[in-house]
Coordinates of C-alpha atoms and ligand atoms in Angstrom, one line a residue:
M1 CA 0.1 0.1 0.2
I2 CA 1.3 3.3 -0.6
M3 CA 1.9 5.7 1.9
P4 CA -1.0 8.1 2.0
N5 CA 1.0 11.1 2.7
A6 CA 4.4 10.8 2.4
P7 CA 5.2 13.2 -0.3
F8 CA 2.7 15.9 0.4
E9 CA 3.5 18.7 2.7
G10 CA 0.9 19.3 5.5
A11 CA -1.3 16.1 4.3
R12 CA -2.5 14.5 7.1
G13 CA -6.2 14.4 6.6
Y14 CA -8.7 16.0 8.7
Q15 CA -8.5 14.8 12.3
F16 CA -11.5 15.0 14.6
H17 CA -11.2 13.9 18.1
E18 CA -13.3 15.9 20.6
K19 CA -16.5 15.6 23.0
S20 CA -19.1 18.5 22.0
I21 CA -18.7 21.3 24.6
F22 CA -22.2 20.1 26.2
E23 CA -20.6 16.7 26.9
R24 CA -17.8 18.7 28.6
G25 CA -17.6 20.6 32.2
T26 CA -18.9 19.8 35.6
P27 CA -22.5 21.1 37.3
G28 CA -21.1 24.8 39.1
R29 CA -17.8 24.8 37.3
T30 CA -17.7 28.3 35.8
G31 CA -15.2 30.4 33.7
V32 CA -16.0 33.6 35.1
S33 CA -15.7 35.5 38.3
L34 CA -18.8 37.3 38.7
P35 CA -19.2 39.6 41.6
P36 CA -22.2 39.0 44.4
L37 CA -25.7 39.9 43.2
D38 CA -26.4 43.5 44.4
V39 CA -30.1 43.4 43.2
P40 CA -32.8 41.3 44.8
E41 CA -33.1 37.6 43.5
V42 CA -36.4 37.2 41.7
D43 CA -38.4 34.1 41.0
P44 CA -38.4 34.0 36.9
K45 CA -42.1 32.0 36.8
K46 CA -43.5 35.4 38.9
H47 CA -42.3 37.8 36.2
F48 CA -42.2 36.0 32.9
G49 CA -45.1 33.5 33.8
K50 CA -45.4 30.7 30.8
L51 CA -42.2 32.6 29.0
A52 CA -39.9 31.3 31.8
R53 CA -38.1 28.1 31.2
K54 CA -39.0 24.7 32.8
V55 CA -35.4 23.4 33.3
A56 CA -32.4 25.1 33.3
A57 CA -30.7 25.8 29.7
G58 CA -28.2 23.4 29.7
L59 CA -25.4 25.5 28.9
P60 CA -21.8 23.8 29.1
E61 CA -20.3 24.5 32.4
V62 CA -16.4 24.6 31.6
S63 CA -13.5 26.8 32.7
E64 CA -12.0 29.4 31.0
P65 CA -9.3 27.1 29.6
E66 CA -11.7 24.5 28.4
V67 CA -13.7 26.9 26.4
T68 CA -10.4 28.5 24.8
R69 CA -9.3 25.0 24.0
H70 CA -12.4 24.3 22.3
F71 CA -13.3 27.4 20.3
V72 CA -9.4 27.2 19.2
R73 CA -9.9 23.5 18.3
L74 CA -13.2 24.5 16.3
S75 CA -11.1 26.7 14.4
Q76 CA -8.5 24.4 13.6
Y77 CA -10.7 21.7 12.7
N78 CA -12.0 24.1 10.0
F79 CA -10.7 23.2 7.0
S80 CA -10.2 26.1 5.2
I81 CA -8.3 28.3 2.5
D82 CA -6.0 29.8 5.1
T83 CA -4.7 26.2 5.7
Q84 CA -5.0 23.9 2.7
F85 CA -5.9 23.9 -1.0
Y86 CA -9.6 24.0 -1.7
P87 CA -10.4 23.5 -5.7
L88 CA -14.3 23.1 -5.0
G89 CA -15.3 24.3 -8.1
S90 CA -17.8 27.2 -9.1
C91 CA -17.3 28.5 -5.3
T92 CA -13.8 30.6 -6.3
M93 CA -12.0 29.9 -2.8
K94 CA -9.4 32.3 -3.4
F95 CA -7.1 33.4 -0.5
N96 CA -8.5 36.9 0.9
P97 CA -6.0 39.0 1.8
K98 CA -5.8 40.0 5.5
V99 CA -5.4 43.9 4.6
N100 CA -9.3 43.4 3.5
E101 CA -10.0 42.5 7.5
W102 CA -8.1 45.3 8.6
A103 CA -10.0 47.7 6.4
A104 CA -13.3 46.0 7.8
R105 CA -12.5 46.4 11.4
L106 CA -11.3 50.1 11.1
R107 CA -13.3 51.5 13.9
G108 CA -15.0 54.0 11.9
F109 CA -16.8 51.2 9.6
A110 CA -16.6 48.7 12.4
N111 CA -18.9 50.6 14.8
L112 CA -21.4 52.0 12.3
H113 CA -24.8 51.3 13.4
P114 CA -27.5 51.3 11.3
Y115 CA -30.1 53.6 13.2
M116 CA -27.3 56.4 13.1
P117 CA -28.3 59.4 11.1
E118 CA -26.9 59.6 7.6
S119 CA -25.1 62.6 8.6
M120 CA -23.1 60.5 10.8
W121 CA -22.0 57.7 8.3
Q122 CA -21.1 59.7 5.3
G123 CA -18.2 57.7 5.0
G124 CA -19.9 54.2 4.8
L125 CA -22.3 55.8 2.1
E126 CA -19.5 57.1 0.5
L127 CA -17.9 54.0 0.2
M128 CA -20.9 52.0 -0.7
A129 CA -21.5 54.8 -3.9
R130 CA -17.6 54.4 -4.9
L131 CA -18.2 50.7 -5.0
E132 CA -21.2 50.7 -7.0
D133 CA -19.6 52.4 -9.6
L134 CA -16.5 50.2 -9.4
L135 CA -18.2 47.3 -10.0
A136 CA -20.9 48.7 -12.7
D137 CA -17.3 49.7 -14.6
I138 CA -15.8 46.3 -14.1
V139 CA -18.8 44.8 -15.9
G140 CA -19.8 47.2 -18.5
M141 CA -23.1 48.2 -16.7
D142 CA -24.8 51.5 -15.9
H143 CA -26.0 50.9 -12.2
V144 CA -25.0 48.6 -9.3
N145 CA -27.5 47.9 -6.3
L146 CA -25.2 46.1 -3.2
Q147 CA -28.4 44.9 -1.1
P148 CA -28.7 41.3 -2.0
A149 CA -26.9 38.9 0.6
A150 CA -26.1 36.2 -1.7
G151 CA -25.4 34.9 -5.2
A152 CA -29.1 33.7 -5.5
Q153 CA -30.6 36.3 -3.7
G154 CA -29.3 38.6 -6.5
E155 CA -30.6 36.3 -9.0
L156 CA -33.7 36.7 -7.5
A157 CA -33.3 40.3 -7.4
G158 CA -32.4 40.2 -10.9
L159 CA -35.3 38.3 -12.0
M160 CA -38.1 40.3 -9.8
M161 CA -36.8 43.7 -11.9
I162 CA -37.2 41.7 -15.1
R163 CA -40.5 40.9 -14.0
A164 CA -41.1 44.7 -13.2
Y165 CA -40.1 45.7 -16.2
H166 CA -42.3 43.8 -18.2
Q167 CA -45.2 44.2 -15.9
S168 CA -44.6 48.2 -16.5
K169 CA -44.8 47.4 -20.1
G170 CA -48.2 45.8 -19.6
R171 CA -46.7 42.6 -20.6
A172 CA -46.7 39.3 -18.3
P173 CA -44.2 36.7 -20.1
K174 CA -43.5 33.6 -17.9
K175 CA -40.6 31.7 -19.6
V176 CA -36.9 31.7 -18.9
L177 CA -35.2 30.3 -20.9
I178 CA -32.3 28.2 -19.1
P179 CA -29.3 26.3 -20.7
D180 CA -28.5 22.8 -18.7
T181 CA -25.2 24.3 -18.1
A182 CA -26.4 27.0 -16.1
H183 CA -25.6 26.6 -12.2
G184 CA -28.5 25.1 -10.2
T185 CA -29.7 28.0 -8.4
N186 CA -30.7 29.7 -11.7
P187 CA -34.1 27.5 -12.3
A188 CA -34.5 27.6 -8.3
S189 CA -34.8 31.5 -8.4
C190 CA -37.2 31.0 -11.7
A191 CA -39.6 29.2 -9.7
L192 CA -39.2 31.5 -6.2
N193 CA -40.4 34.4 -8.7
G194 CA -43.4 32.7 -10.2
L195 CA -41.7 32.4 -13.6
V196 CA -41.3 29.0 -15.3
A197 CA -38.0 27.7 -16.2
V198 CA -37.5 26.1 -19.7
P199 CA -34.5 24.2 -19.6
F200 CA -32.8 23.4 -22.8
P201 CA -29.6 21.5 -23.6
S202 CA -26.7 23.2 -25.1
G203 CA -24.8 22.6 -28.4
D204 CA -22.4 19.7 -28.7
D205 CA -19.3 22.0 -27.9
G206 CA -21.0 22.6 -24.5
I207 CA -22.2 26.2 -24.9
V208 CA -25.1 27.6 -25.9
D209 CA -26.3 27.2 -29.7
P210 CA -28.3 30.3 -30.8
A211 CA -30.3 28.0 -33.4
R212 CA -31.6 26.1 -30.2
V213 CA -32.5 29.6 -28.5
A214 CA -34.0 30.7 -31.8
A215 CA -36.3 27.7 -31.7
L216 CA -37.5 28.0 -28.2
I217 CA -38.4 32.2 -28.1
D218 CA -41.7 33.3 -28.3
D219 CA -44.3 35.9 -27.0
D220 CA -44.5 34.4 -23.3
T221 CA -40.4 34.4 -23.1
A222 CA -39.8 36.6 -20.4
A223 CA -35.6 36.1 -20.2
I224 CA -32.8 34.1 -21.0
M225 CA -30.7 33.4 -17.9
I226 CA -27.1 32.3 -18.8
T227 CA -24.3 31.6 -16.6
N228 CA -21.2 32.5 -18.2
P229 CA -18.6 30.9 -18.4
N230 CA -21.1 28.2 -17.9
T231 CA -20.5 25.4 -15.3
I232 CA -18.7 23.0 -17.7
G233 CA -16.0 25.9 -17.6
L234 CA -16.4 27.5 -21.1
F235 CA -17.0 30.8 -22.4
E236 CA -20.3 31.4 -23.9
R237 CA -18.9 32.8 -27.4
F238 CA -22.3 33.2 -29.0
L239 CA -23.6 35.3 -26.2
P240 CA -24.1 38.7 -28.2
T241 CA -25.9 37.1 -31.3
I242 CA -28.3 35.4 -28.5
A243 CA -28.7 38.9 -26.6
A244 CA -29.7 40.4 -29.9
M245 CA -32.3 37.7 -30.8
I246 CA -33.9 38.1 -27.2
H247 CA -33.8 41.7 -27.3
D248 CA -35.9 41.5 -30.7
K249 CA -38.4 39.9 -28.8
G250 CA -38.6 42.2 -26.2
A251 CA -37.1 40.0 -23.6
L252 CA -34.3 40.3 -21.3
V253 CA -31.0 38.8 -21.0
Y254 CA -29.9 37.8 -17.2
G255 CA -26.4 37.0 -16.9
D256 CA -25.2 34.8 -13.7
G257 CA -22.1 36.5 -12.7
A258 CA -20.8 34.6 -9.9
N259 CA -17.8 33.3 -12.3
L260 CA -16.2 36.6 -12.6
N261 CA -13.1 35.4 -12.0
A262 CA -12.9 34.4 -15.2
L263 CA -13.7 37.7 -16.8
M264 CA -12.4 40.4 -15.1
S265 CA -10.5 43.0 -17.0
R266 CA -10.9 40.6 -20.1
A267 CA -14.7 40.6 -20.9
R268 CA -17.7 42.8 -19.5
P269 CA -20.8 41.1 -19.5
G270 CA -22.4 44.5 -20.3
D271 CA -20.9 44.6 -23.4
L272 CA -22.1 41.2 -24.3
G273 CA -25.4 42.1 -23.7
V274 CA -26.3 41.0 -20.7
D275 CA -29.0 43.6 -19.3
V276 CA -28.9 42.1 -15.7
M277 CA -26.6 40.3 -13.6
Q278 CA -25.3 39.4 -10.0
F279 CA -21.9 39.5 -8.7
N280 CA -20.6 37.3 -6.2
L281 CA -18.5 39.3 -4.0
H282 CA -17.9 36.4 -1.8
K283 CA -16.0 34.7 -4.4
T284 CA -14.3 37.0 -7.0
F285 CA -13.7 40.1 -4.6
T286 CA -12.0 38.0 -1.8
T287 CA -14.7 38.1 1.0
P288 CA -14.1 35.0 2.9
H289 CA -17.0 32.6 2.4
G290 CA -18.3 29.0 3.3
G291 CA -20.2 27.3 5.9
G292 CA -23.3 29.3 5.1
G293 CA -22.5 32.9 5.1
P294 CA -22.2 35.6 5.3
G295 CA -22.5 37.1 1.6
C296 CA -23.1 39.6 -0.6
G297 CA -24.7 39.6 -4.1
P298 CA -25.0 42.7 -5.8
V299 CA -27.1 43.2 -9.3
A300 CA -25.7 45.2 -11.9
F301 CA -28.4 46.2 -14.7
K302 CA -28.8 48.7 -17.5
K303 CA -30.6 51.9 -17.6
L304 CA -34.0 50.2 -18.7
L305 CA -33.8 48.1 -15.1
E306 CA -32.9 51.4 -12.8
P307 CA -36.5 52.3 -11.7
F308 CA -37.3 48.8 -10.4
Q309 CA -34.1 48.0 -8.4
P310 CA -34.3 47.4 -4.7
S311 CA -34.8 50.2 -2.2
P312 CA -33.4 52.3 -0.7
T313 CA -30.5 53.4 -3.2
V314 CA -27.5 55.2 -2.4
K315 CA -27.9 58.5 -3.5
R316 CA -25.4 61.6 -4.1
N317 CA -26.9 64.5 -3.2
S318 CA -24.7 67.4 -5.5
Q319 CA -26.2 70.3 -4.4
G320 CA -26.7 69.8 -0.8
D321 CA -24.4 70.7 2.0
Q322 CA -20.8 69.4 2.2
T323 CA -21.6 67.6 5.4
A324 CA -24.4 65.2 4.3
C325 CA -23.9 64.6 0.9
Y326 CA -24.9 60.8 0.6
F327 CA -28.3 59.8 1.6
L328 CA -30.4 56.6 1.4
D329 CA -33.3 57.5 -1.1
Y330 CA -36.7 55.5 -0.3
D331 CA -38.8 57.2 -3.0
R332 CA -38.6 54.8 -5.6
P333 CA -42.4 54.1 -6.2
Q334 CA -41.4 51.5 -9.1
S335 CA -39.1 49.4 -6.8
I336 CA -39.3 45.6 -6.1
G337 CA -39.0 46.6 -2.4
R338 CA -36.6 45.8 0.2
L339 CA -34.8 42.2 0.2
R340 CA -32.6 42.6 3.1
S341 CA -32.3 44.4 6.6
F342 CA -30.7 48.1 6.2
V343 CA -28.1 48.3 3.6
G344 CA -27.0 44.4 3.6
N345 CA -23.7 43.0 4.6
F346 CA -21.7 46.1 5.1
G347 CA -18.9 44.6 6.2
M348 CA -18.3 42.7 3.1
M349 CA -18.5 45.7 0.9
V350 CA -15.7 47.2 2.7
R351 CA -13.6 43.9 2.3
A352 CA -14.4 44.1 -1.6
Y353 CA -13.9 47.8 -1.9
A354 CA -10.5 47.3 -0.5
Y355 CA -9.9 44.4 -2.5
I356 CA -10.4 46.3 -5.7
R357 CA -8.6 49.1 -4.8
E358 CA -5.8 47.3 -4.0
M359 CA -5.5 45.4 -6.9
G360 CA -6.5 48.2 -9.8
A361 CA -7.4 47.2 -13.0
E362 CA -4.1 45.5 -13.8
G363 CA -4.1 43.4 -11.1
L364 CA -7.5 42.4 -11.9
K365 CA -6.4 41.3 -15.0
A366 CA -3.7 39.4 -13.6
A367 CA -5.8 37.9 -11.6
T368 CA -8.1 36.5 -14.1
D369 CA -5.3 35.6 -16.4
L370 CA -4.0 33.5 -14.0
A371 CA -7.0 31.9 -12.7
V372 CA -7.3 30.4 -16.6
L373 CA -4.1 29.4 -16.6
N374 CA -3.5 27.5 -13.7
A375 CA -7.2 25.9 -14.7
N376 CA -5.5 25.1 -18.1
Y377 CA -2.5 24.0 -16.6
V378 CA -4.4 21.2 -14.4
R379 CA -6.5 20.6 -17.4
A380 CA -3.4 19.6 -19.4
A381 CA -1.4 17.5 -16.4
I382 CA -4.2 15.3 -15.6
G383 CA -6.2 14.9 -18.8
D384 CA -4.4 11.4 -19.5
D385 CA -5.8 10.0 -16.2
Y386 CA -9.3 12.1 -16.0
P387 CA -10.4 13.1 -19.3
V388 CA -11.7 16.7 -19.9
A389 CA -15.3 16.8 -20.6
F390 CA -14.8 19.2 -23.6
D391 CA -12.0 19.4 -25.3
A392 CA -11.5 23.0 -25.4
L393 CA -9.7 25.8 -23.6
C394 CA -11.3 26.3 -20.5
M395 CA -11.7 29.5 -18.5
H396 CA -11.1 29.8 -14.5
E397 CA -12.3 25.9 -14.0
V398 CA -11.8 22.7 -15.5
I399 CA -14.2 20.0 -15.5
V400 CA -12.8 16.4 -15.6
S401 CA -14.6 12.9 -15.3
D402 CA -13.9 9.6 -14.0
K403 CA -15.1 7.9 -17.4
L404 CA -11.5 6.4 -18.1
I405 CA -10.7 5.2 -14.7
Q406 CA -14.3 3.8 -14.0
K407 CA -13.8 1.8 -17.3
E408 CA -10.5 0.2 -16.3
T409 CA -10.9 -0.3 -12.8
G410 CA -14.2 0.4 -11.7
I411 CA -13.0 3.6 -9.4
K412 CA -15.5 6.3 -9.3
T413 CA -15.5 10.2 -8.9
L414 CA -16.5 9.9 -5.1
D415 CA -13.4 7.3 -4.7
V416 CA -11.1 9.8 -6.0
A417 CA -12.7 12.5 -3.9
K418 CA -12.3 10.8 -0.6
R419 CA -8.5 9.7 -1.5
L420 CA -8.0 13.5 -1.8
I421 CA -8.7 14.1 1.9
D422 CA -6.0 11.7 2.9
F423 CA -3.4 13.6 0.8
G424 CA -5.0 17.1 2.9
F425 CA -6.6 18.6 -0.2
H426 CA -10.5 19.7 -0.3
P427 CA -12.2 17.7 -2.8
P428 CA -13.4 19.3 -5.7
T429 CA -16.9 19.7 -6.6
V430 CA -18.5 16.3 -7.3
Y431 CA -21.0 15.2 -9.7
F432 CA -22.0 18.5 -10.8
P433 CA -22.5 19.8 -13.7
L434 CA -25.0 17.0 -14.2
V435 CA -24.7 17.3 -18.0
V436 CA -20.9 15.3 -17.3
A437 CA -21.3 11.7 -16.0
G438 CA -18.9 11.6 -12.8
A439 CA -17.9 15.0 -13.2
M440 CA -15.3 16.5 -10.9
M441 CA -15.1 20.3 -11.2
I442 CA -11.7 21.5 -10.4
E443 CA -11.0 25.5 -9.9
P444 CA -7.6 25.7 -8.2
T445 CA -8.1 30.0 -8.4
E446 CA -5.1 32.5 -9.2
T447 CA -3.9 32.7 -5.7
E448 CA -2.1 29.1 -5.7
S449 CA 1.7 28.7 -6.3
K450 CA 2.7 26.6 -9.2
E451 CA 4.3 24.2 -6.1
T452 CA 0.7 23.8 -4.5
I453 CA -0.7 22.8 -7.8
D454 CA 1.8 20.5 -8.8
Q455 CA 1.4 18.7 -5.2
F456 CA -2.6 18.4 -6.3
I457 CA -1.7 17.1 -9.8
A458 CA 0.8 14.7 -8.1
A459 CA -1.9 13.4 -5.9
M460 CA -4.6 13.3 -8.7
K461 CA -2.1 10.8 -10.8
Q462 CA -1.3 8.7 -7.7
I463 CA -4.8 8.1 -7.2
A464 CA -5.3 7.4 -10.7
Q465 CA -2.1 4.7 -10.2
E466 CA -3.7 3.1 -6.9
A467 CA -7.0 2.9 -8.6
R468 CA -5.2 0.4 -11.0
E469 CA -3.2 -1.4 -8.6
N470 CA -5.5 -1.6 -5.6
P471 CA -9.0 -0.2 -6.3
D472 CA -10.4 -2.1 -3.1
K473 CA -8.5 -0.4 -0.8
L474 CA -8.9 3.0 -2.7
R475 CA -12.6 2.2 -1.9
E476 CA -11.8 2.2 1.8
A477 CA -10.3 6.2 1.7
P478 CA -10.3 8.2 3.9
T479 CA -8.2 6.4 6.1
T480 CA -6.2 9.3 7.8
T481 CA -9.6 10.9 9.2
R482 CA -11.2 9.5 12.6
I483 CA -14.5 8.6 10.5
G484 CA -13.9 6.9 7.2
R485 CA -16.8 6.8 4.5
L486 CA -20.2 8.0 6.0
D487 CA -23.2 7.2 4.7
E488 CA -23.8 10.7 3.6
A489 CA -27.7 10.9 3.2
R490 CA -28.0 9.6 6.5
A491 CA -25.6 11.8 8.5
A492 CA -27.3 14.9 6.8
R493 CA -30.7 13.8 7.7
K494 CA -30.0 12.3 11.5
P495 CA -26.6 13.9 12.2
R496 CA -25.4 12.3 15.4
L497 CA -23.7 15.0 17.5
R498 CA -22.8 13.2 20.5
W499 CA -19.5 11.7 21.3
L500 CA -19.5 8.2 21.6
P501 CA -16.4 6.4 22.1
E502 CA -17.6 3.4 20.3
P503 CA -19.9 3.6 17.4
D504 CA -23.4 2.7 19.1
V505 CA -25.7 2.6 16.2
A506 CA -28.3 0.4 18.1
A507 CA -28.9 2.8 20.8
E508 CA -30.2 5.4 18.2
Ligands
PLP1 C1 -22.1 30.2 -6.3 C2 -22.8 30.5 -7.4 C3 -24.3 31.0 -7.3 C4 -25.0 30.8 -5.8 O1 -24.2 31.9 -5.1 P1 -24.7 32.0 -3.5 O2 -23.9 33.2 -3.2 O3 -24.1 30.9 -2.7 O4 -26.1 32.0 -3.2 C5 -25.1 31.1 -8.3 N1 -24.3 30.8 -9.8 C6 -23.2 30.4 -10.1 C7 -22.6 30.5 -11.2 C8 -22.3 30.4 -8.8 O5 -21.3 29.4 -8.9

């Protein structure tokens, strides 16, 4: 058996060996020294009636070192971009510069309170206005609204704006054309917005074929929703032609802009005919993400959609007095309304702004070029073992399949992904996009060094070799983690969160 991690730096798999904090401690133990009570003790039942707890909250009673160690260990268990290579396709897990954190923690930003009068947070409003302008410029759009709190909410906002636009013209078309290479959130956003997703297959070369779109457009078409680069990592070359056809029918083009890491300073969705799109600041513009939050998914749009954008918007009052130049405009009768409390996730806006200013146009171009180069480097290096789905230059991510290995050895994508854990790499996105059987979607990002990517390539090749030499052993991976292969469906639906030294399945 090949040593699991000999040649791979920092590769020890994941280690999880700890009771939950609720199972630690002793009644009466405490981590803080409280002064004696200097007010009369009261009976909560008397004061709060039914609202009072019947039993104690069951909080952990632990000492300060126990608490500290618990949280430090939790932070260490966390597989993150700060610890290892994280090529999770479509998620752009790139390094987030620490200077962004410095900026977000500046007291003037961090201590802002959303209920302050506008005159007291002019700097915050100005940062938002400036970020809107920078983002609009990066994608060639007329306006940006920063409110949506995630990419998917940005999609929802954009589709709501499209619907409001049609309604303002006295129309109510229902269909949204969505190619099979779109991100999974696209049809979901349609359904949430009362529109009907009309899926269709892309062409044989993996991109949308204008002829197929032409055959689908009719008077009930509200929009087309295109992810570019698409989820196969290919650039939608015919987008301008498709946009012209869509516009001819009075419909609009939604561009899923989550994958901007492949386009910045090279191509602008606005120039390609997109009318409205979302950004994923938490992907392209380096704000930490994962584990469910926070996100920031601004929408960018052309002039014709301006009246419908979420409310409020940040406005500059040019004739007003200098002390209160910026204000929030709530007077927006045609707006789709508010999507988020206050102005959205402000801290993420500070990080994105810091990143863009630090990079400059040249820096963003270099990031795009390196992201695309790195993905193509991986494509060329592992292609013999893991054939690419479409034999073309890819953008910021490469989609390969288990076709060859499975045929030769019976080893599947899931086995490869699990084995990567032993080598200390986060597995790529697997079995997505659905149009590629046994897909592995690898997005190295621009922030990884050649040495790191070479190690990943070496691991992928070694796994292919292991598959040929000892497939049964490979099916046991991961072997360096405390828990090996889980029944993943069961682990998600019936999680067992208690520490049990011996697996005690019968007791559940
Ligand atoms: C990540 C992603 C989304 C969804 O973004 P969230 O912030 O996770 O809601 C949508 N489309 C594409 C192409 C993506 O990669």
